[in-house]
Coordinates of C-alpha atoms in Angstrom, one line a residue:
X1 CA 100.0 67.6 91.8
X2 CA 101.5 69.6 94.4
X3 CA 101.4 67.6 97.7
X4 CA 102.2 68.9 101.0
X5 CA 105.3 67.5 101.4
X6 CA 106.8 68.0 98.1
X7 CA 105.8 72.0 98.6
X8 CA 108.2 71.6 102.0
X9 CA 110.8 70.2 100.0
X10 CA 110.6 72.8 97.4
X11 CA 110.7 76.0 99.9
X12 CA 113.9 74.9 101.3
X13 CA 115.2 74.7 98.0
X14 CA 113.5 78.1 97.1
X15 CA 115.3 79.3 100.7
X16 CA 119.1 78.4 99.9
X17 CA 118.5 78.6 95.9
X18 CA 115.9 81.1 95.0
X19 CA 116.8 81.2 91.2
X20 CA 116.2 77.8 90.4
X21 CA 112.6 77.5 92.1
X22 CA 110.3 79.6 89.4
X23 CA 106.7 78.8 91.1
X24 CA 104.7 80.6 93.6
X25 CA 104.5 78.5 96.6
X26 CA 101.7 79.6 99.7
X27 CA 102.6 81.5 102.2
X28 CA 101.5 79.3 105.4
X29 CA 102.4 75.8 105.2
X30 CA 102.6 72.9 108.1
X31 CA 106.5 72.6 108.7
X32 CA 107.9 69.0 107.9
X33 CA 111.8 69.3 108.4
X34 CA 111.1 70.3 112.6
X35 CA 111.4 68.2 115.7
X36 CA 108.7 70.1 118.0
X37 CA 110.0 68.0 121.1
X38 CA 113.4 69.7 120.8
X39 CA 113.1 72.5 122.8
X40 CA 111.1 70.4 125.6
X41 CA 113.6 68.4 125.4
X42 CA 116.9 70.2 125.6
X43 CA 114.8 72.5 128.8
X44 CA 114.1 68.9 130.5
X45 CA 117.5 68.6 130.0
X46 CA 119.1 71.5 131.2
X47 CA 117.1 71.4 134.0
X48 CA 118.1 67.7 135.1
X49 CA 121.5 68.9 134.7
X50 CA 120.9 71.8 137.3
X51 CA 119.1 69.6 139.9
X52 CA 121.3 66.3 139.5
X53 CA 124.5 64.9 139.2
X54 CA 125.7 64.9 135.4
X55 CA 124.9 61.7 134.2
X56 CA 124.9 61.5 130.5
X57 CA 123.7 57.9 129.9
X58 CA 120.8 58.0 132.0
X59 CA 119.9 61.6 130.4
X60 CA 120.0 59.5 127.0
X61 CA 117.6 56.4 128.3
X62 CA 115.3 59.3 129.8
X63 CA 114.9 61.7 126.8
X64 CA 115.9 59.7 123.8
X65 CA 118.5 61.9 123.1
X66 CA 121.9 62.8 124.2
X67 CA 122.3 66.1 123.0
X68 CA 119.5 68.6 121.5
X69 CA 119.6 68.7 118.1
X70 CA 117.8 71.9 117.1
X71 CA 121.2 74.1 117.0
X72 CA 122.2 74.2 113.5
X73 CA 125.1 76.2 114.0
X74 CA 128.5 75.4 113.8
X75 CA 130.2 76.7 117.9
X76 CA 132.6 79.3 116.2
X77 CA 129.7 80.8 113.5
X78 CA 127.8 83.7 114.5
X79 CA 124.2 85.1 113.5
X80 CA 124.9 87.5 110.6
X81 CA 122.7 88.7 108.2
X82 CA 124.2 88.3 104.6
X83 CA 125.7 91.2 102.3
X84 CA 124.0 92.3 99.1
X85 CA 125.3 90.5 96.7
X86 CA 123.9 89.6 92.5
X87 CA 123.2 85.8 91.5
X88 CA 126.6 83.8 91.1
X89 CA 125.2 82.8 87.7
X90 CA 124.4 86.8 86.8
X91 CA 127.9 88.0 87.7
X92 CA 129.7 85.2 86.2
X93 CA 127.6 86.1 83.0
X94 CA 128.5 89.8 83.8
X95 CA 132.1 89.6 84.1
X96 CA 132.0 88.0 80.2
X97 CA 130.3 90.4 78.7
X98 CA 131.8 94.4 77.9
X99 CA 131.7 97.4 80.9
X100 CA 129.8 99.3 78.7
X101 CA 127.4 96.8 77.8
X102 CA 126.7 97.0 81.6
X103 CA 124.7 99.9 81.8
X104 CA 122.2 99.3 78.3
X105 CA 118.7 98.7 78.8
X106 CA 118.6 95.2 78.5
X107 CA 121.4 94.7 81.5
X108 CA 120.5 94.7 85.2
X109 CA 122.1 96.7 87.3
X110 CA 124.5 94.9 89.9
X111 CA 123.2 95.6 93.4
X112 CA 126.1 96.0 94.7
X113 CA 126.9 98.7 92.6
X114 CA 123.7 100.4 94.0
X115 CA 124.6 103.1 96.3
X116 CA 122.5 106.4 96.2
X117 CA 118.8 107.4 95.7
X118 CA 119.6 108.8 92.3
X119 CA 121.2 105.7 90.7
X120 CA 117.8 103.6 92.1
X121 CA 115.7 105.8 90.3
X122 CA 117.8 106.0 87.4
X123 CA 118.0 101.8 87.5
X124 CA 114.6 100.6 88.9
X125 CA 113.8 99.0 85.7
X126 CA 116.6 97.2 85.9
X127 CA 117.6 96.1 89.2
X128 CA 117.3 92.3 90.3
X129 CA 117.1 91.5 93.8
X130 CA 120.2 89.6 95.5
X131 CA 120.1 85.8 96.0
X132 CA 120.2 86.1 99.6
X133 CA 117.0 88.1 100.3
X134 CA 118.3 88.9 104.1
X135 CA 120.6 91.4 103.0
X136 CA 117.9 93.8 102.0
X137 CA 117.3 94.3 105.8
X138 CA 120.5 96.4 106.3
X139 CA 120.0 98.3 102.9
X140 CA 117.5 101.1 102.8
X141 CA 117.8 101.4 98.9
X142 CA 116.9 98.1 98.5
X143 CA 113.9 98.6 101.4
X144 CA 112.8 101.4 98.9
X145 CA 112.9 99.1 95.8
X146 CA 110.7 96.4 97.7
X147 CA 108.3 99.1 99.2
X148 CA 107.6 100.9 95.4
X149 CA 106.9 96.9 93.7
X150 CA 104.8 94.9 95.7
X151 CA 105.8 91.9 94.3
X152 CA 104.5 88.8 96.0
X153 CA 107.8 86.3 95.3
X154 CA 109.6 89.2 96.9
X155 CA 108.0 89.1 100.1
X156 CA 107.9 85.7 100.0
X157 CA 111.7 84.9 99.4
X158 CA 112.1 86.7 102.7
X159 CA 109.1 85.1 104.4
X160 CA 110.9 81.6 103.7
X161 CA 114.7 83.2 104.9
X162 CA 113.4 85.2 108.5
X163 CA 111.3 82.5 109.7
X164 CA 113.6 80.3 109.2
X165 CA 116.2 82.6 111.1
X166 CA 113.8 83.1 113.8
X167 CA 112.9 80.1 114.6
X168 CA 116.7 78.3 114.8
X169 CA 118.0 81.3 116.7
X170 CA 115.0 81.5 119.3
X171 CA 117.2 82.4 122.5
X172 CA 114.5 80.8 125.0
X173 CA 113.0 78.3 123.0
X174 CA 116.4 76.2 122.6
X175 CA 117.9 75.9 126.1
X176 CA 121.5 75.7 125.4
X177 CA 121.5 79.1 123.7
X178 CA 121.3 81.7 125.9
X179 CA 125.0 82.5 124.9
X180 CA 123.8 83.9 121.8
X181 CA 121.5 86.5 123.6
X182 CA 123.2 89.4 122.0
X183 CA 123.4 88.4 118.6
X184 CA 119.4 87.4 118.8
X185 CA 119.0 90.7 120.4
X186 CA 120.6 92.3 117.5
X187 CA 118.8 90.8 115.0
X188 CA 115.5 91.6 116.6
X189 CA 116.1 95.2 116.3
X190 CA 117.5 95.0 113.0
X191 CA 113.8 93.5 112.0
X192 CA 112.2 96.1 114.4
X193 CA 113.6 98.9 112.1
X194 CA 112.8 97.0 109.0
X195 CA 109.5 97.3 109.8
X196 CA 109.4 100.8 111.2
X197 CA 110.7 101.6 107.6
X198 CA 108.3 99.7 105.6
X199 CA 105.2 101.0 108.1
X200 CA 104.2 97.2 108.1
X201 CA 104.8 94.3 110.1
X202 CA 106.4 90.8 108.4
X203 CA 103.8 87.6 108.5
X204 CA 106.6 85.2 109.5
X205 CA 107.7 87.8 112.4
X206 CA 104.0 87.1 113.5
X207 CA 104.2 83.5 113.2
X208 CA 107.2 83.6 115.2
X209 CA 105.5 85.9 118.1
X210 CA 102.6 83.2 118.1
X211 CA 104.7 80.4 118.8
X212 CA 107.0 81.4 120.9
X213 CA 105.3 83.9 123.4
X214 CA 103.9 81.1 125.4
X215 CA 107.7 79.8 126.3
X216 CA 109.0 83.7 126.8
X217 CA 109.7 84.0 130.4
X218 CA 109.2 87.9 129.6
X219 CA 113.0 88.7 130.2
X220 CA 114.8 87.9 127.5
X221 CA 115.0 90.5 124.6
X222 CA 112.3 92.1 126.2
X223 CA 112.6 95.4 124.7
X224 CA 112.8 93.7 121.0
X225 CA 110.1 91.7 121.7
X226 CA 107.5 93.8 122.7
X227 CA 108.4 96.3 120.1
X228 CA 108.0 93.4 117.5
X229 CA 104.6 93.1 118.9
X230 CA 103.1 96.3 118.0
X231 CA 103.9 95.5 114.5
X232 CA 101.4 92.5 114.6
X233 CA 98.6 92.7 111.7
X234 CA 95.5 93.3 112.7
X235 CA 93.3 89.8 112.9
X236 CA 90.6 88.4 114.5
X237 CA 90.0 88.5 118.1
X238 CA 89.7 85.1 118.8
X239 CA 92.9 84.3 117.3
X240 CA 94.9 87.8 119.2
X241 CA 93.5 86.3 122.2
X242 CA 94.7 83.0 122.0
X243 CA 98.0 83.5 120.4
X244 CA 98.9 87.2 122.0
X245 CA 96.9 88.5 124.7
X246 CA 96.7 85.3 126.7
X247 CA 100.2 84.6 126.9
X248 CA 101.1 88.5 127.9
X249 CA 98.5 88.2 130.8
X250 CA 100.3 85.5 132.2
X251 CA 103.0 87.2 132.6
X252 CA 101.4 91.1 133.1
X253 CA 100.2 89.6 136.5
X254 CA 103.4 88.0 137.9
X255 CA 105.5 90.6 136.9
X256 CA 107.0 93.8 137.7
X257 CA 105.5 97.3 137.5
X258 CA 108.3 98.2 134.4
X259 CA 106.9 95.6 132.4
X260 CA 103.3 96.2 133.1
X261 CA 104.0 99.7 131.6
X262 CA 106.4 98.2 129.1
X263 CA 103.3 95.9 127.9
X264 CA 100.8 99.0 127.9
X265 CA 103.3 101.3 126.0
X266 CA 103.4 98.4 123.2
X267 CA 99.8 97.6 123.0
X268 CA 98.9 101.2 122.2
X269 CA 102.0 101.2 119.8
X270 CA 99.8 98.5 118.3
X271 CA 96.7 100.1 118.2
X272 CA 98.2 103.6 117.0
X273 CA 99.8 101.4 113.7
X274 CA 96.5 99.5 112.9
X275 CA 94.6 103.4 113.3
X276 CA 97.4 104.6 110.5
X277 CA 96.8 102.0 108.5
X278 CA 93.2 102.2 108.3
X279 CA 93.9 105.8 107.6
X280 CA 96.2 105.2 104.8
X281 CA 94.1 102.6 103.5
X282 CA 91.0 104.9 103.1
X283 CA 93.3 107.6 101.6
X284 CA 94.2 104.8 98.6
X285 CA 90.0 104.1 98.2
X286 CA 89.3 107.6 98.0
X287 CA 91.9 107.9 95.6
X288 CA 90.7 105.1 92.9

């Protein structure tokens, strides 16, 4: 049967190597491949590094680690989100077979051929979506594609891909990585419009808020942030309170006037999304 840490196992696969993972897997699942002291740990750590004199052995006896390990990235890489791009397997099979046998019915089309409206209508049938299900974020064709087929793997490729983005490139919750404040930034706002486009707010971009609003000193990427937030699904109260509200009141009362406002401006962003949806929502009943 499928056991919990087997279904791990097999996302990660389904992350790097999408093609050769078939199944459905859920959604939500506990997270086996994380050390949750790492961030406590690297803060302790940067913090005894501020407030005494650099000594790395005792650091190591203290925390029971030398040096964080949460970074995955290499010092010279940089956050980028991939290029469209068909399977490996796909174009090798492609470049085999005739140009004109390209465009029959029973071909896909090549994404990255895939350049105006006309040539998605004229291809929908016959378009696959790229291995790398992060480069559909900087492709509004592709955004189109995703938005007219509702399928469930879809949104579920990227599910695996963003969360795992968000959570390794975290600015606050990994102390040693405020030098990649930009890039984060970037890649907040690049999700931001994503969602603006699709008129509907990513589960693992919620997740992400959830976890990590209780360690955000409300400073860092605070404009992305709280733009993020008014994309949040609507849920129960219980749960908004605990895992949104109470965080943000924190730091609504120890903070300045700006981001009082900045906090009011995004909470009635929020509301003004779920009143839409509602709206659209009905609209589709009536309809059927």
């Amino acid at each position: 049967g499928m056991q919990p840490h087997l279904q791990a196992l097999l996302s990660l696969y389904k992350l790097f190597c999408p093609e050769l993972v078939t199944i459905t897997l859920p959604g939500k699942m506990k997270t086996y491949f994380k050390n949750s002291e790492g961030p406590w740990k690297a803060a302790i750590n940067t913090v005894r590094r501020r407030n005494q004199a650099n000594s790395p052995v005792f650091q190591t006896l203290f925390l029971g680690t030398a040096q964080p390990q949460s970074r995955k990235r290499k010092w010279n890489a940089q956050l980028m989100i991939p290029t469209t791009s068909t399977n490996r397997n796909n174009l090798e099979e492609d470049r085999e077979k005739n140009c004109v046998k390209l465009y029959s019915r029973d071909e896909s089309f090549p994404v990255e051929q895939l350049q105006t409206f006309s040539q998605l209508l004229q291809n929908i049938h016959r378009l696959e979506f790229p291995s790398q299900m992060g480069s559909v974020l900087t492709n509004p064709l592709l955004l189109h594609y995703m938005n007219c087929i509702k399928d469930e793997s879809v949104y579920l490729r990227l599910y695996y891909w963003m969360g795992q983005t968000l959570q390794e490139e975290c600015t606050w919750c990994v102390a040693d990585n405020s030098q990649y404040e930009e890039e984060f930034k970037d890649f907040l706002e690049t999700v931001y419009k994503t969602e603006c486009f699709l008129q509907e707010g990513f589960s693992s971009c919620e997740e992400f808020l959830y976890k990590s609003l209780p360690l955000w000193d409300g400073v860092c990427c605070r404009s992305q942030v709280l733009r993020l937030v008014s994309w949040i699904p609507l849920g129960t109260f219980s749960e908004m309170k605990s895992h949104l509200y109470d965080p943000l009141v924190q730091l609504f009362f120890t903070s300045s006037l700006y981001f009082k406002c900045s906090v009011i401006e995004s909470l009635k962003e929020l509301l003004q999304n779920w009143l839409n949806w509602h709206v659209i929502h009905l609209d589709s009943e009536s309809d059927s």
